[in-house]
PDB file of C-alpha atoms and ligand atoms in Angstrom:
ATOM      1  CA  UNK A   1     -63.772   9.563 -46.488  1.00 79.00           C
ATOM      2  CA  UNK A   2     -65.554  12.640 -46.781  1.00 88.00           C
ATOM      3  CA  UNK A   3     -64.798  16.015 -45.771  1.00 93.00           C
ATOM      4  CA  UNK A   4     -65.914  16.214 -42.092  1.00 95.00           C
ATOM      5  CA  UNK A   5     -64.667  13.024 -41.059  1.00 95.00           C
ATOM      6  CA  UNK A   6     -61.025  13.830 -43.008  1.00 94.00           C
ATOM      7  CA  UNK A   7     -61.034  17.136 -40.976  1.00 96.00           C
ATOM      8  CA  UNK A   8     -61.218  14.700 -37.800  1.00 97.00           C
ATOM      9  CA  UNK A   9     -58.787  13.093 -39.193  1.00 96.00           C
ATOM     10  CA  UNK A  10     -56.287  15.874 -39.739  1.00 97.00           C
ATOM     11  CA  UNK A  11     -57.106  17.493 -36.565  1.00 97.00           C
ATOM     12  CA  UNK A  12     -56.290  14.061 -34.602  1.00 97.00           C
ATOM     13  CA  UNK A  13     -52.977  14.080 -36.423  1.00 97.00           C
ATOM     14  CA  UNK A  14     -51.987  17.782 -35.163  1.00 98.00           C
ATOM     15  CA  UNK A  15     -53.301  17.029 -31.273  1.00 98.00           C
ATOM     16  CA  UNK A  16     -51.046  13.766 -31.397  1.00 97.00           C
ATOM     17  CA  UNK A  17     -48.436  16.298 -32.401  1.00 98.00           C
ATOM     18  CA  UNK A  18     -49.280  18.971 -29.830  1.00 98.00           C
ATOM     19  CA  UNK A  19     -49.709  16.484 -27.423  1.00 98.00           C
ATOM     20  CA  UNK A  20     -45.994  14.576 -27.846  1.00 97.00           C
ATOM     21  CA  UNK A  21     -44.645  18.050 -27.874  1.00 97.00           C
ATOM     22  CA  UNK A  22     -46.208  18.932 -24.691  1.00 97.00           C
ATOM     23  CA  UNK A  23     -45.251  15.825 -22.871  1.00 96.00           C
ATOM     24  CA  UNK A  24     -41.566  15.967 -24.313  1.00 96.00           C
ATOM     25  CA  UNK A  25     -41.852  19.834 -22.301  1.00 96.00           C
ATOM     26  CA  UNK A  26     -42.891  18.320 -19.323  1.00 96.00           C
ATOM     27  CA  UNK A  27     -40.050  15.768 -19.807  1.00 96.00           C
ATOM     28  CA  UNK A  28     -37.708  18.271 -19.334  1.00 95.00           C
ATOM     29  CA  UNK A  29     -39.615  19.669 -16.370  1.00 95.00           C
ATOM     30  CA  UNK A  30     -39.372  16.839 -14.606  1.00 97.00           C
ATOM     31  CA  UNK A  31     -35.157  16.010 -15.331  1.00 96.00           C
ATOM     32  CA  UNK A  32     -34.544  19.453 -13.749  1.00 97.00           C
ATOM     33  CA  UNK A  33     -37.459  18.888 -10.584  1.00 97.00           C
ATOM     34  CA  UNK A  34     -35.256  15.228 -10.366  1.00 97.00           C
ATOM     35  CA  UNK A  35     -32.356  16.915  -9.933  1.00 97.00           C
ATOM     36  CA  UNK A  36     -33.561  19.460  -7.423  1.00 97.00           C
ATOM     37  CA  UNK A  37     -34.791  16.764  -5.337  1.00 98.00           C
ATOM     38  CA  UNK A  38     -31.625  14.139  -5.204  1.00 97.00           C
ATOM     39  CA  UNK A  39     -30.010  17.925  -4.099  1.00 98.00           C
ATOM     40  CA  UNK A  40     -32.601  18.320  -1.734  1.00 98.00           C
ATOM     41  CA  UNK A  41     -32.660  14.923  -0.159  1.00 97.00           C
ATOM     42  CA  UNK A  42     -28.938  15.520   0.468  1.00 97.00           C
ATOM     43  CA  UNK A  43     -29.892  19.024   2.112  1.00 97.00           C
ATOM     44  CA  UNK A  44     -31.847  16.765   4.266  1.00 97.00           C
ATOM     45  CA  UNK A  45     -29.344  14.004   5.326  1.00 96.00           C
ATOM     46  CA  UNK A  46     -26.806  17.474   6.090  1.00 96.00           C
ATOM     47  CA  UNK A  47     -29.211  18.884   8.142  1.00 97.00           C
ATOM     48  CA  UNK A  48     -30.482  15.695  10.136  1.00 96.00           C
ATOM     49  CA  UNK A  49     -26.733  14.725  10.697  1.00 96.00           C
ATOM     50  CA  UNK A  50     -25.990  18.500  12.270  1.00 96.00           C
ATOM     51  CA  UNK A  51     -28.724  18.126  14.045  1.00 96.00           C
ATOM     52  CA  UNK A  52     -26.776  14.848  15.331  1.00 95.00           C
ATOM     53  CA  UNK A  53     -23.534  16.268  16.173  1.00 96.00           C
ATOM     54  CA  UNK A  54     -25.266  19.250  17.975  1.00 97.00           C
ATOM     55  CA  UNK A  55     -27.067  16.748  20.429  1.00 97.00           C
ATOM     56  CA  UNK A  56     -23.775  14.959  20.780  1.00 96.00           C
ATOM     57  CA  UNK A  57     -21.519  17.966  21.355  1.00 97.00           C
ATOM     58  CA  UNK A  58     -24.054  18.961  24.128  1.00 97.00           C
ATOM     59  CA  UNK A  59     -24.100  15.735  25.631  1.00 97.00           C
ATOM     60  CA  UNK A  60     -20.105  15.717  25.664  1.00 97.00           C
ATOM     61  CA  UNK A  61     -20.462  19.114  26.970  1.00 97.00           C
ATOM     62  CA  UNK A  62     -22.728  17.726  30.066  1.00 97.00           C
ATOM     63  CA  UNK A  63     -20.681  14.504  30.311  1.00 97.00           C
ATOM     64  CA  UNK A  64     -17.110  16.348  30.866  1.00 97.00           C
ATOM     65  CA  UNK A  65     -18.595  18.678  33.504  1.00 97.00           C
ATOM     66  CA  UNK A  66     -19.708  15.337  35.390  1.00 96.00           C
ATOM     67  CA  UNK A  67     -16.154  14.355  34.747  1.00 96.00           C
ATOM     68  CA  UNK A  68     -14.399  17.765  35.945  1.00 97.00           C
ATOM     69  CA  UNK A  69     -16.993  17.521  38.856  1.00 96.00           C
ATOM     70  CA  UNK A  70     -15.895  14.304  40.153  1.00 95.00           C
ATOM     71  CA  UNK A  71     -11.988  14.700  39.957  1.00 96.00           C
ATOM     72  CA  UNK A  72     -12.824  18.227  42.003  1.00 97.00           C
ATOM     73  CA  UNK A  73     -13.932  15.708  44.112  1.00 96.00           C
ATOM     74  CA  UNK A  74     -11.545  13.429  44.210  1.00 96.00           C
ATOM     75  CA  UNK A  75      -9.234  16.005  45.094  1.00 96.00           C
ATOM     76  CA  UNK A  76     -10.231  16.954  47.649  1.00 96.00           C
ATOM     77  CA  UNK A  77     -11.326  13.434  49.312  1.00 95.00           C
ATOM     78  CA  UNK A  78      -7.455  12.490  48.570  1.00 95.00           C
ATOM     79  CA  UNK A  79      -6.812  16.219  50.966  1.00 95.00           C
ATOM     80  CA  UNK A  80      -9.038  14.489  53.433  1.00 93.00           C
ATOM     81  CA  UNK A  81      -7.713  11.155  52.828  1.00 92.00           C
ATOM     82  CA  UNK A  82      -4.271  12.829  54.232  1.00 92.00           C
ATOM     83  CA  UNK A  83      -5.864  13.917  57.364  1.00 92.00           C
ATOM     84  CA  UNK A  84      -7.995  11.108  58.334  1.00 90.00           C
ATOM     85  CA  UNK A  85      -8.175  10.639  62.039  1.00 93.00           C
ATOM     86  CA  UNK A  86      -9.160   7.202  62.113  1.00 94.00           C
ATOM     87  CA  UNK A  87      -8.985   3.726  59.681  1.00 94.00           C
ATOM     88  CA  UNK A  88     -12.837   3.946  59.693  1.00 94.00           C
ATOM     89  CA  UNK A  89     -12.730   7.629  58.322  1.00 93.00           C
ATOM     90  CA  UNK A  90      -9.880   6.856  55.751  1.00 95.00           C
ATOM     91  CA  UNK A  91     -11.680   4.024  54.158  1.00 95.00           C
ATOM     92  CA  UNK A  92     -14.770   5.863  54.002  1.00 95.00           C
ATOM     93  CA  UNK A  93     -13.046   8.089  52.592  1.00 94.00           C
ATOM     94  CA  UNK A  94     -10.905   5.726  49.987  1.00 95.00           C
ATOM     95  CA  UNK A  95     -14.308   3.960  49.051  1.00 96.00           C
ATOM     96  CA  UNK A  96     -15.638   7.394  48.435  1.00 95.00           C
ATOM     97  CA  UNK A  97     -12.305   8.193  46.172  1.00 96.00           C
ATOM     98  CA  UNK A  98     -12.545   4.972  43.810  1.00 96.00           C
ATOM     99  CA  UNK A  99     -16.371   5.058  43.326  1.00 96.00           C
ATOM    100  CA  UNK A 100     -16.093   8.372  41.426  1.00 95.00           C
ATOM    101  CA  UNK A 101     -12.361   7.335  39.960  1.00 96.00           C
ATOM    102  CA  UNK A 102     -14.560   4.371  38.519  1.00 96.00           C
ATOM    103  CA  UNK A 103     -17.359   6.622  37.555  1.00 95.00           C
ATOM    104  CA  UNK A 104     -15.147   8.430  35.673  1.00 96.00           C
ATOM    105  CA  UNK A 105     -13.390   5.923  33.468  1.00 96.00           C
ATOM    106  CA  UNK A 106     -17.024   4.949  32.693  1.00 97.00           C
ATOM    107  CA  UNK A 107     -17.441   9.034  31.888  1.00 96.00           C
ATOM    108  CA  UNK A 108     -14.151   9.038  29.656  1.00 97.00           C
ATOM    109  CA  UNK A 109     -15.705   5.705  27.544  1.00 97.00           C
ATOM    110  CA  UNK A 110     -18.792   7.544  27.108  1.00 96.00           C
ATOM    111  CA  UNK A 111     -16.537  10.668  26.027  1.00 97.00           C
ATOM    112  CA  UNK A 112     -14.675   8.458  24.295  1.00 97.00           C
ATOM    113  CA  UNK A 113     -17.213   7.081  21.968  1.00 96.00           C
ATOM    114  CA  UNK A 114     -19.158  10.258  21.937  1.00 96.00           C
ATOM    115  CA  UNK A 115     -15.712  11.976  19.928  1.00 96.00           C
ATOM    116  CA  UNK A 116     -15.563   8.831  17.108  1.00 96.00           C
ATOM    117  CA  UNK A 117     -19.315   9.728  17.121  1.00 95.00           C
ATOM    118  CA  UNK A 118     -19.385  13.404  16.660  1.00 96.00           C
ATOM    119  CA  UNK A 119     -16.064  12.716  14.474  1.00 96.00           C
ATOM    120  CA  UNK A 120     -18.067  10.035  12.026  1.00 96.00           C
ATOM    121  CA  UNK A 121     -21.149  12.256  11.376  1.00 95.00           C
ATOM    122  CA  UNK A 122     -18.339  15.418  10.350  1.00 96.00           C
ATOM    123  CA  UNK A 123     -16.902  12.966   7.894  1.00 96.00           C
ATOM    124  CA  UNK A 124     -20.205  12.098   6.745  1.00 95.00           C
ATOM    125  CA  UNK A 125     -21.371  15.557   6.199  1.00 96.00           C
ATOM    126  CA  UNK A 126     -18.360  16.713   4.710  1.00 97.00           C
ATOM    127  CA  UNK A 127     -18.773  14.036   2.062  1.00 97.00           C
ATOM    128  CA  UNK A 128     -22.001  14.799   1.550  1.00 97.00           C
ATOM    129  CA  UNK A 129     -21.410  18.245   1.121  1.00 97.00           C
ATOM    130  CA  UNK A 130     -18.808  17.380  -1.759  1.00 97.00           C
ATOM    131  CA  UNK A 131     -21.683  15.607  -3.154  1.00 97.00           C
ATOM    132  CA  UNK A 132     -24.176  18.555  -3.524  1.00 97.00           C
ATOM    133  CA  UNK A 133     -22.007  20.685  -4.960  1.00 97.00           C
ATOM    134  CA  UNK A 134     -21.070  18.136  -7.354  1.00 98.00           C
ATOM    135  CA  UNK A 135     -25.038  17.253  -7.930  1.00 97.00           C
ATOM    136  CA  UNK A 136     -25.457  20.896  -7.902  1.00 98.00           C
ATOM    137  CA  UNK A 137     -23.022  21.251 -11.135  1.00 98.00           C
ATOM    138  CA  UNK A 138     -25.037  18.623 -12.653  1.00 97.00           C
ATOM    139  CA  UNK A 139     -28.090  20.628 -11.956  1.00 97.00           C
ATOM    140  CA  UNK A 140     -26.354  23.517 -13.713  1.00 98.00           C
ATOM    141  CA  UNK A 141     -25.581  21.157 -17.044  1.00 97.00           C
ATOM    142  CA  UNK A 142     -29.424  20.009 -16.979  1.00 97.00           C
ATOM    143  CA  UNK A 143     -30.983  22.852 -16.977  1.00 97.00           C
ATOM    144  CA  UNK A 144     -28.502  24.292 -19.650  1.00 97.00           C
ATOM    145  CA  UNK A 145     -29.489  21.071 -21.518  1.00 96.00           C
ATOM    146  CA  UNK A 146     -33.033  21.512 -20.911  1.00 96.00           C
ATOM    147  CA  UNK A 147     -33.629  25.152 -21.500  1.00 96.00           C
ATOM    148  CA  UNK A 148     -31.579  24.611 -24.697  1.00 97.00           C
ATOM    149  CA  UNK A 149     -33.877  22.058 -25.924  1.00 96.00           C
ATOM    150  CA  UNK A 150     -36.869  23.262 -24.353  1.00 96.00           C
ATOM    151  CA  UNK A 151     -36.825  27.015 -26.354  1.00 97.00           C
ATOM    152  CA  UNK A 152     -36.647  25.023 -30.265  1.00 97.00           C
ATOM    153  CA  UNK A 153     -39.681  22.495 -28.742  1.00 97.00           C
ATOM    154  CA  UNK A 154     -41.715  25.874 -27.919  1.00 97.00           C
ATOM    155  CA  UNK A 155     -40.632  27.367 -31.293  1.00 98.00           C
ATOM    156  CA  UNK A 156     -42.014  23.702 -32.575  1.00 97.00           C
ATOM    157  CA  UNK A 157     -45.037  23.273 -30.062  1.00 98.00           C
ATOM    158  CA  UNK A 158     -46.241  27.242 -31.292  1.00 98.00           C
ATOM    159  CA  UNK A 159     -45.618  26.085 -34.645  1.00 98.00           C
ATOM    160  CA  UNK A 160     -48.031  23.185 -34.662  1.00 98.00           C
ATOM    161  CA  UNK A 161     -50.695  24.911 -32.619  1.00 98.00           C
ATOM    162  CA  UNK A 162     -51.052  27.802 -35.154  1.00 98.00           C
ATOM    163  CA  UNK A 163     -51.392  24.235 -37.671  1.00 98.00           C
ATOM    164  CA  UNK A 164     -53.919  23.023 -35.599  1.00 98.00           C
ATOM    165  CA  UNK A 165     -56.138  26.598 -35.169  1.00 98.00           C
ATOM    166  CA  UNK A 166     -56.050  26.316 -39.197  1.00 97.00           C
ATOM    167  CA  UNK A 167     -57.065  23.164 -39.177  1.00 97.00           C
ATOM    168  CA  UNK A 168     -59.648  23.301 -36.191  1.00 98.00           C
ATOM    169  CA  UNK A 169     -61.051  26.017 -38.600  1.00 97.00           C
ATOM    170  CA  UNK A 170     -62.120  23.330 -41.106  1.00 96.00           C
ATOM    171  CA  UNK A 171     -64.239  21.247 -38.706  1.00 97.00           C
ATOM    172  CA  UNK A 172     -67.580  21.904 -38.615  1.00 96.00           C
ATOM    173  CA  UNK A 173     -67.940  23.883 -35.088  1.00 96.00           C
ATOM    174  CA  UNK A 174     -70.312  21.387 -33.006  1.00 96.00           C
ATOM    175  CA  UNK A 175     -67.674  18.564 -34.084  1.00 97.00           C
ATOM    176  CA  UNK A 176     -64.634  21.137 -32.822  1.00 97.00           C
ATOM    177  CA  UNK A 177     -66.248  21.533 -29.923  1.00 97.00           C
ATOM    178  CA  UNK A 178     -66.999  18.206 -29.310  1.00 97.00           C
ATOM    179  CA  UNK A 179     -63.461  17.023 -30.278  1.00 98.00           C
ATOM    180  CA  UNK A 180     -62.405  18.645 -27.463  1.00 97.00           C
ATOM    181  CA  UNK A 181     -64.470  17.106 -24.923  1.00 97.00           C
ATOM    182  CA  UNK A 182     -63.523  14.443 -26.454  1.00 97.00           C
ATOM    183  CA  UNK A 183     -59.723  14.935 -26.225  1.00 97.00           C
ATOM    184  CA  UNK A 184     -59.825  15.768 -22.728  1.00 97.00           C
ATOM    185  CA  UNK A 185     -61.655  12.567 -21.166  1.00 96.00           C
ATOM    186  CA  UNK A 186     -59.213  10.802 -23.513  1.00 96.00           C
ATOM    187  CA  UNK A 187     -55.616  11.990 -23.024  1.00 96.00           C
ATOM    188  CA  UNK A 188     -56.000  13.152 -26.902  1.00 97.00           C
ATOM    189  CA  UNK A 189     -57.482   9.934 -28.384  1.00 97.00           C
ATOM    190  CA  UNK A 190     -60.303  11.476 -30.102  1.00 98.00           C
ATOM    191  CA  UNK A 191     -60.169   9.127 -32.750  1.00 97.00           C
ATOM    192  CA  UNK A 192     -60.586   5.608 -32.852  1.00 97.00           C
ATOM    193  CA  UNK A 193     -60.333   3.503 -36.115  1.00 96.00           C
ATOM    194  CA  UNK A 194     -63.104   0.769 -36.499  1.00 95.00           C
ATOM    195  CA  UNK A 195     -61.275  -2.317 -37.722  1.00 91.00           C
ATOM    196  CA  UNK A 196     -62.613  -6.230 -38.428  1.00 88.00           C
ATOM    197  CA  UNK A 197     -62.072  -9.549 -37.147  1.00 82.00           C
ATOM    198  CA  UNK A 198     -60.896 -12.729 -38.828  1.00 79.00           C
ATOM    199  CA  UNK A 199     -59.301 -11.265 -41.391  1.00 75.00           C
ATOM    200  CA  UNK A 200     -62.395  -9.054 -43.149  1.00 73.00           C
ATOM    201  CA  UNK A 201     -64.745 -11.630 -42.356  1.00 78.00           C
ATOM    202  CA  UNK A 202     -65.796 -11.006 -38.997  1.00 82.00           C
ATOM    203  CA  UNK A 203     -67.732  -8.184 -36.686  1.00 89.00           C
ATOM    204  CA  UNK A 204     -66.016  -4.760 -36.788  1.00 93.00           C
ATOM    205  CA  UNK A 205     -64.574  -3.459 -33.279  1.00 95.00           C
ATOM    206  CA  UNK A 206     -63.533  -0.680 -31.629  1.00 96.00           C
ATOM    207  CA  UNK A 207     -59.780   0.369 -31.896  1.00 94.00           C
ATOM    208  CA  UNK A 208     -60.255   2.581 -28.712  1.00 95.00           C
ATOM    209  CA  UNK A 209     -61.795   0.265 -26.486  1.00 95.00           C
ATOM    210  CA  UNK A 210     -62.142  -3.192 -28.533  1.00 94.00           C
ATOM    211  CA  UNK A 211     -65.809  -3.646 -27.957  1.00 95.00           C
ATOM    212  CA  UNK A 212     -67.772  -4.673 -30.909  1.00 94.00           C
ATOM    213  CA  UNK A 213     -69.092  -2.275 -33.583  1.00 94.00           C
ATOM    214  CA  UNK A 214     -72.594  -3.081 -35.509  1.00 92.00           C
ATOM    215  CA  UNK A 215     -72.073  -3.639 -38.926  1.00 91.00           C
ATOM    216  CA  UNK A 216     -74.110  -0.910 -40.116  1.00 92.00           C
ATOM    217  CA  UNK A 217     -71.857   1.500 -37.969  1.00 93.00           C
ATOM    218  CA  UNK A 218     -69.266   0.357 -40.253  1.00 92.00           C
ATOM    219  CA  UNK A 219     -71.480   0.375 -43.691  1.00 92.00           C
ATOM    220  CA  UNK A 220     -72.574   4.176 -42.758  1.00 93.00           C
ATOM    221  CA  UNK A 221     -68.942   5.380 -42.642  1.00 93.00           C
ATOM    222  CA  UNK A 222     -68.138   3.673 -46.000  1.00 91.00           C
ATOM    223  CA  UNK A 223     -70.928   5.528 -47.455  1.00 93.00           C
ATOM    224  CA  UNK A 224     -71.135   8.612 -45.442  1.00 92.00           C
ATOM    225  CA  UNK A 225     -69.990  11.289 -44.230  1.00 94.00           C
ATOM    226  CA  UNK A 226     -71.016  11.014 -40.753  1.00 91.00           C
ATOM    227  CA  UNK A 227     -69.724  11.118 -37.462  1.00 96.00           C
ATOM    228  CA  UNK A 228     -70.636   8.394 -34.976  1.00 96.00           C
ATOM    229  CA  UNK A 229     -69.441   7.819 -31.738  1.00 95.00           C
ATOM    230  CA  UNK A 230     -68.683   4.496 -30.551  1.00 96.00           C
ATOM    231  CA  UNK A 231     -71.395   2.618 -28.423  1.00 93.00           C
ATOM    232  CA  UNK A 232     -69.137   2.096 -25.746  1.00 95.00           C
ATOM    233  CA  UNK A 233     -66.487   4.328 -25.094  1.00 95.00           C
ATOM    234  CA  UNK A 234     -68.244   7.599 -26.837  1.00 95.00           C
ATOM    235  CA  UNK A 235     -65.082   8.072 -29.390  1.00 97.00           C
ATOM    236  CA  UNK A 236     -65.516   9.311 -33.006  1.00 97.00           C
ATOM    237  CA  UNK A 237     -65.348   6.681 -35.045  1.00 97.00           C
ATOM    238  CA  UNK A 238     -63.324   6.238 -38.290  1.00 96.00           C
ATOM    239  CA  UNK A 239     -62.553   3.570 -41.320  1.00 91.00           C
ATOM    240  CA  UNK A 240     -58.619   1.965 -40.378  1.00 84.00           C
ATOM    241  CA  UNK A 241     -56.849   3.042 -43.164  1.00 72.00           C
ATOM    242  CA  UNK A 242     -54.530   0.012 -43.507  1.00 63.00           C
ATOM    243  CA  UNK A 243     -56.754  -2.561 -42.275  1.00 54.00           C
ATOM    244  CA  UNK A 244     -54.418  -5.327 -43.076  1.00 49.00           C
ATOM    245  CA  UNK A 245     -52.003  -3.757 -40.256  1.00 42.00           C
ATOM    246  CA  UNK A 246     -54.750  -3.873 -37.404  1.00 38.00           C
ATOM    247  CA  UNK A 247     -57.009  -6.880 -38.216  1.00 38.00           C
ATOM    248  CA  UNK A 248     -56.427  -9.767 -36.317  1.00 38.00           C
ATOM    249  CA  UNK A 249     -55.787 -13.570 -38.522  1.00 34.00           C
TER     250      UNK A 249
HETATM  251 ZN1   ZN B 301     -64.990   2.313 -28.321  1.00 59.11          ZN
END
């Protein structure tokens, strides 16, 4: 291999680096954003239960004034009941006195089941309270972990992207540039080894996208020193170093 396409090389060996360094950042990212989140969702259940018992408690608020209402009521039909003049007036008066006594137990289940209500969704954000703050410890832990971990991978990641300015210096310029390019459309796989069929016998193909390679694609970089792109999916094509690995039988 001569010297450009062995600077390819080297430089497609320091992005892969760069690039599994990156991600492995962004892996840690994304433990401490999961965390957040399960905290937050909880935040959200806390707050859509209150939200619950505040619509209850006024509603039991509403119901025992109905309630206080009709035994005011009451009272003072049972004053009148006392002093009713005649059978038709005191059973007017009677009717009037068990309609709202009957109301009222129907107030007191309401009130009744409004309590176990209100009383459930306390329970339920208590609980769920002990369960952010114990989600909020393991917060604390992660990002300990991840901040930990995350300040050697930066020592590492600035490490390996000094490595790959040196070796980006030994590619010819137009080649750097359009590594790059290259890198970007590809998630990093500049790079793509050419490799052949049938066990050396057959047509040479792709390793980035599988298509088929013409033969004197593969002849030129045996020879030369050349960079080709691949027909198909545009990347830089090399010779597979351990052909025996990636040929198919
Ligand atoms: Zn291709």
């Amino acid at each position: 291999m001569g010297l450009i396409l062995s600077s390819l090389v080297d430089l497609q060996a320091i992005e892969n680096q760069v690039r599994r360094t990156e991600k492995e950042l962004r892996k840690g990212q994304r433990q401490v954003k999961q965390q957040q989140y399960r905290i937050e969702q909880l935040q959200a259940t806390i707050r859509a239960n209150q939200e619950e018992i505040k619509l209850a408690r006024m509603q039991y608020d509403k119901l025992e004034l109905d309630l206080k209402v009709r035994e005011e009521r009451i009272a003072h039909m049972r004053v009148a009941l006392n002093s009713a003049k005649t059978n038709k007036e005191y059973s007017t008066v009677l009717t009037g006195i068990n309609t709202d006594k009957a109301d009222n137990a129907k107030l007191e289940d309401q009130i009744l089941a409004l309590i176990t209500h209100i009383d459930s969704d306390q329970a339920a954000c208590k609980e769920i309270e002990e369960n952010i703050s114990q989600e909020n410890e393991k917060l604390k832990i992660v990002c300990e972990d991840v901040e930990k971990r995350q300040k050697v991978t930066n020592v590492e990641l600035e490490k390996q992207l000094e490595h790959r300015c040196e070796v980006y210096q030994k590619v010819p310029a137009k080649f750097g540039v359009m590594f790059d390019r290259l890198a970007e459309r590809y998630d990093g796989e500049v790079l793509a080894a050419i490799s052949q069929l049938n066990g050396g016998r057959g047509d040479y193909s792709c390793g980035g996208c599988y298509m088929k390679v013409p033969l004197e694609v593969a002849n030129s970089l045996m020879t030369h020193d050349n960079v080709i792109i691949c027909p198909t999916c545009g990347r830089i094509l090399v010779l597979d170093k351990n052909p025996s690995q990636t040929s198919s039988a």
